[in-house]
PDB file of C-alpha atoms in Angstrom:
ATOM      1  CA  MET A   1       2.585 -18.282 -28.601  1.00  0.00           C
ATOM      2  CA  LYS A   2      -0.870 -16.763 -28.286  1.00  0.00           C
ATOM      3  CA  GLU A   3      -1.575 -14.177 -30.959  1.00  0.00           C
ATOM      4  CA  LEU A   4      -2.200 -10.732 -29.503  1.00  0.00           C
ATOM      5  CA  THR A   5      -5.311  -8.776 -30.400  1.00  0.00           C
ATOM      6  CA  ASN A   6      -5.173  -5.063 -31.142  1.00  0.00           C
ATOM      7  CA  SER A   7      -6.577  -4.336 -27.685  1.00  0.00           C
ATOM      8  CA  ASP A   8      -3.892  -6.539 -26.086  1.00  0.00           C
ATOM      9  CA  GLU A   9      -1.131  -4.710 -27.959  1.00  0.00           C
ATOM     10  CA  GLN A  10      -2.565  -1.328 -27.070  1.00  0.00           C
ATOM     11  CA  ARG A  11      -2.766  -2.259 -23.401  1.00  0.00           C
ATOM     12  CA  MET A  12       0.785  -3.625 -23.318  1.00  0.00           C
ATOM     13  CA  ASN A  13       2.078  -0.394 -24.862  1.00  0.00           C
ATOM     14  CA  SER A  14       0.238   1.783 -22.346  1.00  0.00           C
ATOM     15  CA  PRO A  15       2.421   3.339 -19.626  1.00  0.00           C
ATOM     16  CA  VAL A  16       1.478   2.253 -16.122  1.00  0.00           C
ATOM     17  CA  ILE A  17       4.426   4.133 -14.578  1.00  0.00           C
ATOM     18  CA  LYS A  18       5.905   7.278 -16.103  1.00  0.00           C
ATOM     19  CA  MET A  19       8.645   9.259 -14.346  1.00  0.00           C
ATOM     20  CA  GLU A  20       9.906  12.446 -15.967  1.00  0.00           C
ATOM     21  CA  ASN A  21      12.940  14.483 -14.869  1.00  0.00           C
ATOM     22  CA  ILE A  22      12.820  13.134 -11.302  1.00  0.00           C
ATOM     23  CA  PHE A  23      15.184  14.552  -8.680  1.00  0.00           C
ATOM     24  CA  TYR A  24      15.104  13.510  -5.014  1.00  0.00           C
ATOM     25  CA  SER A  25      17.327  14.390  -2.033  1.00  0.00           C
ATOM     26  CA  TYR A  26      17.129  13.252   1.599  1.00  0.00           C
ATOM     27  CA  ASN A  27      19.299  16.097   2.913  1.00  0.00           C
ATOM     28  CA  ALA A  28      18.801  18.970   0.457  1.00  0.00           C
ATOM     29  CA  THR A  29      22.514  18.699  -0.359  1.00  0.00           C
ATOM     30  CA  ASP A  30      23.127  15.501  -2.334  1.00  0.00           C
ATOM     31  CA  TRP A  31      20.818  13.942  -4.903  1.00  0.00           C
ATOM     32  CA  ALA A  32      19.770  10.377  -4.125  1.00  0.00           C
ATOM     33  CA  LEU A  33      18.240  10.337  -7.607  1.00  0.00           C
ATOM     34  CA  GLN A  34      18.800  12.859 -10.358  1.00  0.00           C
ATOM     35  CA  ASP A  35      17.187  13.401 -13.747  1.00  0.00           C
ATOM     36  CA  VAL A  36      15.468  10.010 -13.791  1.00  0.00           C
ATOM     37  CA  ASN A  37      13.237   9.323 -16.792  1.00  0.00           C
ATOM     38  CA  VAL A  38      11.536   5.925 -16.841  1.00  0.00           C
ATOM     39  CA  THR A  39       8.482   4.565 -18.641  1.00  0.00           C
ATOM     40  CA  ILE A  40       7.127   1.133 -17.716  1.00  0.00           C
ATOM     41  CA  ASN A  41       4.325  -0.335 -19.787  1.00  0.00           C
ATOM     42  CA  ASP A  42       1.568  -2.743 -18.891  1.00  0.00           C
ATOM     43  CA  ARG A  43       2.711  -6.318 -18.208  1.00  0.00           C
ATOM     44  CA  GLN A  44       6.400  -5.547 -18.505  1.00  0.00           C
ATOM     45  CA  PHE A  45       8.776  -7.441 -16.204  1.00  0.00           C
ATOM     46  CA  ILE A  46      11.444  -4.965 -15.069  1.00  0.00           C
ATOM     47  CA  GLY A  47      14.575  -5.728 -13.054  1.00  0.00           C
ATOM     48  CA  VAL A  48      16.384  -2.966 -11.156  1.00  0.00           C
ATOM     49  CA  ILE A  49      20.040  -3.326 -10.169  1.00  0.00           C
ATOM     50  CA  GLY A  50      22.731  -1.015  -8.825  1.00  0.00           C
ATOM     51  CA  PRO A  51      25.225  -0.487  -6.006  1.00  0.00           C
ATOM     52  CA  ASN A  52      24.193  -0.004  -2.394  1.00  0.00           C
ATOM     53  CA  GLY A  53      23.142   3.615  -2.001  1.00  0.00           C
ATOM     54  CA  GLY A  54      22.466   3.906  -5.715  1.00  0.00           C
ATOM     55  CA  GLY A  55      18.812   4.853  -5.218  1.00  0.00           C
ATOM     56  CA  LYS A  56      16.989   1.586  -5.917  1.00  0.00           C
ATOM     57  CA  THR A  57      14.778   1.642  -2.818  1.00  0.00           C
ATOM     58  CA  THR A  58      14.276   5.402  -3.208  1.00  0.00           C
ATOM     59  CA  PHE A  59      13.063   4.729  -6.753  1.00  0.00           C
ATOM     60  CA  LEU A  60      10.452   2.266  -5.465  1.00  0.00           C
ATOM     61  CA  LYS A  61       9.332   4.550  -2.631  1.00  0.00           C
ATOM     62  CA  LEU A  62       8.728   7.358  -5.113  1.00  0.00           C
ATOM     63  CA  ILE A  63       6.533   5.046  -7.185  1.00  0.00           C
ATOM     64  CA  LEU A  64       4.613   4.068  -4.056  1.00  0.00           C
ATOM     65  CA  GLY A  65       4.135   7.652  -2.912  1.00  0.00           C
ATOM     66  CA  ILE A  66       6.078   7.047   0.316  1.00  0.00           C
ATOM     67  CA  LEU A  67       8.451   9.790  -0.876  1.00  0.00           C
ATOM     68  CA  LYS A  68       7.687  12.827  -3.030  1.00  0.00           C
ATOM     69  CA  PRO A  69      10.171  14.088  -5.629  1.00  0.00           C
ATOM     70  CA  ASN A  70      11.851  17.460  -5.201  1.00  0.00           C
ATOM     71  CA  LYS A  71      11.519  17.970  -8.950  1.00  0.00           C
ATOM     72  CA  GLY A  72       9.763  16.208 -11.785  1.00  0.00           C
ATOM     73  CA  THR A  73       6.490  14.354 -12.250  1.00  0.00           C
ATOM     74  CA  ILE A  74       5.297  10.799 -11.677  1.00  0.00           C
ATOM     75  CA  ARG A  75       2.115   9.386 -13.188  1.00  0.00           C
ATOM     76  CA  LEU A  76       0.613   6.007 -12.375  1.00  0.00           C
ATOM     77  CA  PHE A  77      -1.935   4.740 -14.894  1.00  0.00           C
ATOM     78  CA  GLY A  78      -2.133   8.325 -16.161  1.00  0.00           C
ATOM     79  CA  GLN A  79      -3.151   9.537 -12.696  1.00  0.00           C
ATOM     80  CA  SER A  80      -1.455  11.174  -9.729  1.00  0.00           C
ATOM     81  CA  VAL A  81       0.576   8.897  -7.454  1.00  0.00           C
ATOM     82  CA  ARG A  82      -1.980   9.429  -4.684  1.00  0.00           C
ATOM     83  CA  ASN A  83      -4.757   7.948  -6.805  1.00  0.00           C
ATOM     84  CA  GLY A  84      -2.740   5.408  -8.779  1.00  0.00           C
ATOM     85  CA  ARG A  85      -0.835   3.792  -5.890  1.00  0.00           C
ATOM     86  CA  LYS A  86      -3.978   1.954  -4.778  1.00  0.00           C
ATOM     87  CA  GLN A  87      -3.359  -0.390  -7.707  1.00  0.00           C
ATOM     88  CA  ILE A  88       0.193  -1.274  -6.633  1.00  0.00           C
ATOM     89  CA  GLY A  89       1.179  -4.225  -4.457  1.00  0.00           C
ATOM     90  CA  TYR A  90       4.380  -3.847  -2.420  1.00  0.00           C
ATOM     91  CA  PHE A  91       6.845  -6.469  -1.169  1.00  0.00           C
ATOM     92  CA  PRO A  92       9.204  -4.580   1.219  1.00  0.00           C
ATOM     93  CA  GLN A  93      12.732  -5.535   2.190  1.00  0.00           C
ATOM     94  CA  LEU A  94      12.645  -8.503   4.552  1.00  0.00           C
ATOM     95  CA  LYS A  95      14.845  -6.751   7.112  1.00  0.00           C
ATOM     96  CA  SER A  96      12.098  -4.158   7.633  1.00  0.00           C
ATOM     97  CA  ILE A  97       9.597  -6.794   8.801  1.00  0.00           C
ATOM     98  CA  ASP A  98       9.178  -7.946  12.406  1.00  0.00           C
ATOM     99  CA  HIS A  99       9.075 -11.721  11.961  1.00  0.00           C
ATOM    100  CA  ASP A 100       8.400 -12.267  15.679  1.00  0.00           C
ATOM    101  CA  PHE A 101       5.179 -10.247  15.739  1.00  0.00           C
ATOM    102  CA  PRO A 102       2.447 -12.611  17.035  1.00  0.00           C
ATOM    103  CA  ILE A 103       0.252 -12.784  13.948  1.00  0.00           C
ATOM    104  CA  THR A 104      -0.834 -15.726  11.810  1.00  0.00           C
ATOM    105  CA  VAL A 105      -0.201 -16.153   8.104  1.00  0.00           C
ATOM    106  CA  TYR A 106      -3.887 -15.592   7.381  1.00  0.00           C
ATOM    107  CA  GLU A 107      -3.880 -12.358   9.381  1.00  0.00           C
ATOM    108  CA  VAL A 108      -0.719 -11.123   7.636  1.00  0.00           C
ATOM    109  CA  ILE A 109      -2.328 -11.519   4.222  1.00  0.00           C
ATOM    110  CA  GLN A 110      -5.751 -10.320   5.336  1.00  0.00           C
ATOM    111  CA  ALA A 111      -4.355  -7.041   6.703  1.00  0.00           C
ATOM    112  CA  ALA A 112      -3.475  -5.936   3.169  1.00  0.00           C
ATOM    113  CA  ARG A 113      -7.186  -5.652   2.414  1.00  0.00           C
ATOM    114  CA  LEU A 114      -7.587  -2.748   4.872  1.00  0.00           C
ATOM    115  CA  ALA A 115      -5.324  -0.328   3.011  1.00  0.00           C
ATOM    116  CA  ASP A 116      -6.856   3.143   2.528  1.00  0.00           C
ATOM    117  CA  ARG A 117     -10.072   2.189   4.324  1.00  0.00           C
ATOM    118  CA  LEU A 118     -11.795   4.292   6.937  1.00  0.00           C
ATOM    119  CA  VAL A 119     -13.342   1.250   8.652  1.00  0.00           C
ATOM    120  CA  ASN A 120     -11.452  -1.762   9.963  1.00  0.00           C
ATOM    121  CA  PHE A 121     -13.659  -4.739   9.247  1.00  0.00           C
ATOM    122  CA  TYR A 122     -13.413  -7.457   6.635  1.00  0.00           C
ATOM    123  CA  THR A 123     -16.027  -8.332   4.043  1.00  0.00           C
ATOM    124  CA  LYS A 124     -16.865 -11.668   2.442  1.00  0.00           C
ATOM    125  CA  GLU A 125     -15.002 -10.458  -0.627  1.00  0.00           C
ATOM    126  CA  ASP A 126     -11.899  -9.843   1.493  1.00  0.00           C
ATOM    127  CA  HIS A 127     -11.962 -13.386   2.818  1.00  0.00           C
ATOM    128  CA  ARG A 128     -12.560 -14.786  -0.679  1.00  0.00           C
ATOM    129  CA  ILE A 129      -9.531 -12.959  -2.079  1.00  0.00           C
ATOM    130  CA  VAL A 130      -7.293 -14.042   0.816  1.00  0.00           C
ATOM    131  CA  GLU A 131      -8.298 -17.662   0.253  1.00  0.00           C
ATOM    132  CA  GLU A 132      -7.688 -17.272  -3.472  1.00  0.00           C
ATOM    133  CA  VAL A 133      -4.150 -15.887  -3.188  1.00  0.00           C
ATOM    134  CA  MET A 134      -3.214 -18.509  -0.596  1.00  0.00           C
ATOM    135  CA  LYS A 135      -4.423 -21.226  -2.955  1.00  0.00           C
ATOM    136  CA  THR A 136      -2.593 -19.645  -5.914  1.00  0.00           C
ATOM    137  CA  LEU A 137       0.704 -19.646  -3.997  1.00  0.00           C
ATOM    138  CA  ASP A 138       0.078 -23.039  -2.393  1.00  0.00           C
ATOM    139  CA  ILE A 139       0.245 -21.835   1.217  1.00  0.00           C
ATOM    140  CA  SER A 140      -3.284 -22.582   2.429  1.00  0.00           C
ATOM    141  CA  GLU A 141      -1.998 -25.143   4.929  1.00  0.00           C
ATOM    142  CA  LEU A 142       0.118 -22.435   6.595  1.00  0.00           C
ATOM    143  CA  ARG A 143      -2.853 -20.230   7.513  1.00  0.00           C
ATOM    144  CA  ASN A 144      -2.622 -20.690  11.297  1.00  0.00           C
ATOM    145  CA  ARG A 145       1.154 -20.601  11.635  1.00  0.00           C
ATOM    146  CA  LYS A 146       3.196 -17.596  12.801  1.00  0.00           C
ATOM    147  CA  LEU A 147       5.811 -15.954  10.577  1.00  0.00           C
ATOM    148  CA  ASN A 148       8.659 -17.046  12.871  1.00  0.00           C
ATOM    149  CA  GLU A 149       7.576 -20.665  12.445  1.00  0.00           C
ATOM    150  CA  LEU A 150       8.102 -20.609   8.679  1.00  0.00           C
ATOM    151  CA  SER A 151      11.092 -21.420   6.511  1.00  0.00           C
ATOM    152  CA  GLY A 152      12.600 -18.662   4.366  1.00  0.00           C
ATOM    153  CA  GLY A 153      10.846 -19.884   1.229  1.00  0.00           C
ATOM    154  CA  GLN A 154       7.476 -20.166   2.978  1.00  0.00           C
ATOM    155  CA  ARG A 155       7.851 -16.697   4.466  1.00  0.00           C
ATOM    156  CA  ASN A 156       8.558 -15.190   1.053  1.00  0.00           C
ATOM    157  CA  ARG A 157       5.466 -16.768  -0.437  1.00  0.00           C
ATOM    158  CA  VAL A 158       3.363 -15.440   2.439  1.00  0.00           C
ATOM    159  CA  LEU A 159       4.673 -11.909   1.914  1.00  0.00           C
ATOM    160  CA  LEU A 160       4.111 -12.259  -1.829  1.00  0.00           C
ATOM    161  CA  ALA A 161       0.534 -13.320  -1.085  1.00  0.00           C
ATOM    162  CA  ARG A 162       0.114 -10.234   1.080  1.00  0.00           C
ATOM    163  CA  SER A 163       1.281  -7.983  -1.755  1.00  0.00           C
ATOM    164  CA  LEU A 164      -1.196  -9.689  -4.104  1.00  0.00           C
ATOM    165  CA  ALA A 165      -4.145  -9.491  -1.707  1.00  0.00           C
ATOM    166  CA  CYS A 166      -4.951  -5.940  -2.798  1.00  0.00           C
ATOM    167  CA  ALA A 167      -5.496  -7.251  -6.360  1.00  0.00           C
ATOM    168  CA  PRO A 168      -2.777  -5.003  -7.834  1.00  0.00           C
ATOM    169  CA  LYS A 169      -2.119  -4.153 -11.472  1.00  0.00           C
ATOM    170  CA  VAL A 170       1.554  -3.560 -10.639  1.00  0.00           C
ATOM    171  CA  LEU A 171       3.721  -5.556  -8.232  1.00  0.00           C
ATOM    172  CA  VAL A 172       6.805  -3.834  -6.756  1.00  0.00           C
ATOM    173  CA  LEU A 173       9.371  -5.983  -4.921  1.00  0.00           C
ATOM    174  CA  ASP A 174      12.422  -4.782  -2.974  1.00  0.00           C
ATOM    175  CA  GLU A 175      15.027  -7.559  -2.712  1.00  0.00           C
ATOM    176  CA  PRO A 176      12.400 -10.267  -2.046  1.00  0.00           C
ATOM    177  CA  MET A 177      14.867 -13.173  -2.458  1.00  0.00           C
ATOM    178  CA  ALA A 178      17.346 -12.107   0.224  1.00  0.00           C
ATOM    179  CA  GLY A 179      18.425 -15.143   2.239  1.00  0.00           C
ATOM    180  CA  LEU A 180      17.026 -17.739  -0.175  1.00  0.00           C
ATOM    181  CA  ASP A 181      19.203 -20.415  -1.734  1.00  0.00           C
ATOM    182  CA  VAL A 182      19.559 -20.620  -5.519  1.00  0.00           C
ATOM    183  CA  LYS A 183      16.830 -23.245  -5.916  1.00  0.00           C
ATOM    184  CA  LEU A 184      14.275 -21.204  -3.971  1.00  0.00           C
ATOM    185  CA  GLN A 185      15.245 -18.027  -5.818  1.00  0.00           C
ATOM    186  CA  ARG A 186      14.540 -19.719  -9.128  1.00  0.00           C
ATOM    187  CA  MET A 187      11.209 -21.057  -7.855  1.00  0.00           C
ATOM    188  CA  PHE A 188      10.292 -17.560  -6.715  1.00  0.00           C
ATOM    189  CA  MET A 189      11.145 -16.094 -10.120  1.00  0.00           C
ATOM    190  CA  GLU A 190       9.091 -18.788 -11.858  1.00  0.00           C
ATOM    191  CA  THR A 191       6.139 -17.721  -9.713  1.00  0.00           C
ATOM    192  CA  LEU A 192       6.666 -14.095 -10.706  1.00  0.00           C
ATOM    193  CA  ARG A 193       6.885 -15.046 -14.377  1.00  0.00           C
ATOM    194  CA  SER A 194       3.501 -16.738 -14.104  1.00  0.00           C
ATOM    195  CA  LEU A 195       2.010 -13.680 -12.378  1.00  0.00           C
ATOM    196  CA  ASN A 196       3.490 -11.453 -15.078  1.00  0.00           C
ATOM    197  CA  LYS A 197       0.965 -12.820 -17.570  1.00  0.00           C
ATOM    198  CA  THR A 198      -1.599 -10.462 -16.047  1.00  0.00           C
ATOM    199  CA  ILE A 199       0.291  -7.825 -14.027  1.00  0.00           C
ATOM    200  CA  THR A 200       3.332  -5.559 -14.371  1.00  0.00           C
ATOM    201  CA  ILE A 201       6.306  -6.444 -12.155  1.00  0.00           C
ATOM    202  CA  VAL A 202       9.216  -4.300 -10.948  1.00  0.00           C
ATOM    203  CA  ILE A 203      11.819  -6.164  -8.888  1.00  0.00           C
ATOM    204  CA  VAL A 204      14.997  -4.906  -7.203  1.00  0.00           C
ATOM    205  CA  ASP A 205      17.655  -7.573  -6.743  1.00  0.00           C
ATOM    206  CA  HIS A 206      21.430  -8.091  -6.903  1.00  0.00           C
ATOM    207  CA  ASN A 207      21.413 -11.424  -8.744  1.00  0.00           C
ATOM    208  CA  VAL A 208      21.940 -10.143 -12.272  1.00  0.00           C
ATOM    209  CA  ASN A 209      22.489 -13.601 -13.780  1.00  0.00           C
ATOM    210  CA  LEU A 210      19.114 -14.788 -12.494  1.00  0.00           C
ATOM    211  CA  LEU A 211      17.247 -11.609 -13.410  1.00  0.00           C
ATOM    212  CA  GLN A 212      18.411 -11.674 -17.009  1.00  0.00           C
ATOM    213  CA  GLU A 213      16.757 -15.076 -17.492  1.00  0.00           C
ATOM    214  CA  TYR A 214      13.327 -13.721 -16.598  1.00  0.00           C
ATOM    215  CA  VAL A 215      12.930  -9.972 -17.058  1.00  0.00           C
ATOM    216  CA  ASP A 216      12.198  -7.992 -20.211  1.00  0.00           C
ATOM    217  CA  GLU A 217      14.437  -5.087 -19.301  1.00  0.00           C
ATOM    218  CA  ILE A 218      17.009  -4.155 -16.666  1.00  0.00           C
ATOM    219  CA  LEU A 219      17.348  -0.655 -15.240  1.00  0.00           C
ATOM    220  CA  CYS A 220      20.815  -0.022 -13.871  1.00  0.00           C
ATOM    221  CA  MET A 221      20.513   2.646 -11.194  1.00  0.00           C
ATOM    222  CA  ASN A 222      23.282   4.689  -9.613  1.00  0.00           C
ATOM    223  CA  ARG A 223      21.534   7.966  -8.750  1.00  0.00           C
ATOM    224  CA  CYS A 224      20.421   8.111 -12.359  1.00  0.00           C
ATOM    225  CA  VAL A 225      19.243   5.384 -14.730  1.00  0.00           C
ATOM    226  CA  ALA A 226      22.571   4.360 -16.197  1.00  0.00           C
ATOM    227  CA  HIS A 227      21.233   1.764 -18.631  1.00  0.00           C
ATOM    228  CA  GLY A 228      18.015   0.230 -19.776  1.00  0.00           C
ATOM    229  CA  VAL A 229      18.833  -3.126 -21.381  1.00  0.00           C
ATOM    230  CA  HIS A 230      16.098  -4.860 -23.373  1.00  0.00           C
ATOM    231  CA  MET A 231      16.892  -8.477 -22.626  1.00  0.00           C
ATOM    232  CA  HIS A 232      15.167  -9.912 -25.691  1.00  0.00           C
ATOM    233  CA  THR A 233      16.456  -7.451 -28.254  1.00  0.00           C
ATOM    234  CA  LYS A 234      20.112  -7.055 -27.246  1.00  0.00           C
ATOM    235  CA  ASP A 235      22.903  -9.437 -26.401  1.00  0.00           C
ATOM    236  CA  LYS A 236      22.202 -10.374 -22.821  1.00  0.00           C
ATOM    237  CA  PHE A 237      23.929  -7.946 -20.543  1.00  0.00           C
ATOM    238  CA  THR A 238      26.819  -7.287 -22.934  1.00  0.00           C
ATOM    239  CA  ASP A 239      26.457  -3.515 -22.643  1.00  0.00           C
ATOM    240  CA  ILE A 240      26.355  -3.552 -18.852  1.00  0.00           C
ATOM    241  CA  ASN A 241      29.256  -5.927 -18.318  1.00  0.00           C
ATOM    242  CA  SER A 242      31.413  -3.998 -20.768  1.00  0.00           C
ATOM    243  CA  GLU A 243      31.340  -1.054 -18.362  1.00  0.00           C
ATOM    244  CA  GLY A 244      31.972  -3.112 -15.262  1.00  0.00           C
ATOM    245  CA  LEU A 245      28.439  -2.757 -13.893  1.00  0.00           C
ATOM    246  CA  GLY A 246      28.141  -6.504 -13.418  1.00  0.00           C
ATOM    247  CA  SER A 247      30.110  -5.985 -10.194  1.00  0.00           C
ATOM    248  CA  PHE A 248      26.847  -4.877  -8.602  1.00  0.00           C
ATOM    249  CA  GLN A 249      26.114  -8.526  -7.826  1.00  0.00           C
ATOM    250  CA  GLU A 250      26.526  -9.564  -4.228  1.00  0.00           C
TER     251      GLU A 250
END
C-alpha cells in the first residue's frame, strides 16, 4: 500500500459534504428526512441503503441543490450548495432517462460540459475531456450509436461517462446498477473502486451484499440516518442485520 503523506491524510480527512440537523418535507406535514447529520470526507466511498420511501433520493437531491432543506445546513467543500455543486457529478435513476431520445453517445456525454454556462458552444477542452472519459471507460467505439441501441451495461458506462465529463470531485449515483446482471454489477463496482482513488463516491443501491465488498461506510436511511457502518473497522454488516435492516435488499 502506498504510504500517505501528511497532505494526503489532511485532504482525506477534510469534509467534502457536511449536513447538519437537516429536515425536509414535500408536503409540510410529514418529514421525508428528519434530523440528518452526515459528514463525508474526501475520497470516501459511501453506500446508501434503505426502504423505498426512506429518503435516499431526497438525500441525494439535497446534496445536489435540487431540493432545499426546510431546516439545517449543508456545506459542500466548505461552501454553499449553490457554489459547491459545480464539483459534483450526478448519475440519475435510469427510469428518469428517455432512452429513445435521438441523441448519440458522444452528444450525451458532451452535453454535461454545458452545465451552468451562459453560452451553448463547446471548446477544444470540452472535446478533449469527452474523448478522455470515453477512453477511460472503454466506450470510444460507441460514440455514434444511440442510447436505445446499447445493451444495459453499455448504457450504464455511457451515463457514468456523462457524470464524469464535468470533472467532478464527488460522484453521486442513484441506483445506477438497476437492471444489470450480477456480473455487470460487479464490473461496474470495480470501475467505481478505480475512480475512488481520486474522487469521493456516494452510491444508492439495494444490493447490500455487493456494496459491503467495496464501500468504506454504509448509511442506512429511513427518514433519518439509522446507522453508519464502517466496513473496515466493524464486523461486516453485523450491526445492521441484527436489527433486520438487511431486508432492504430487493
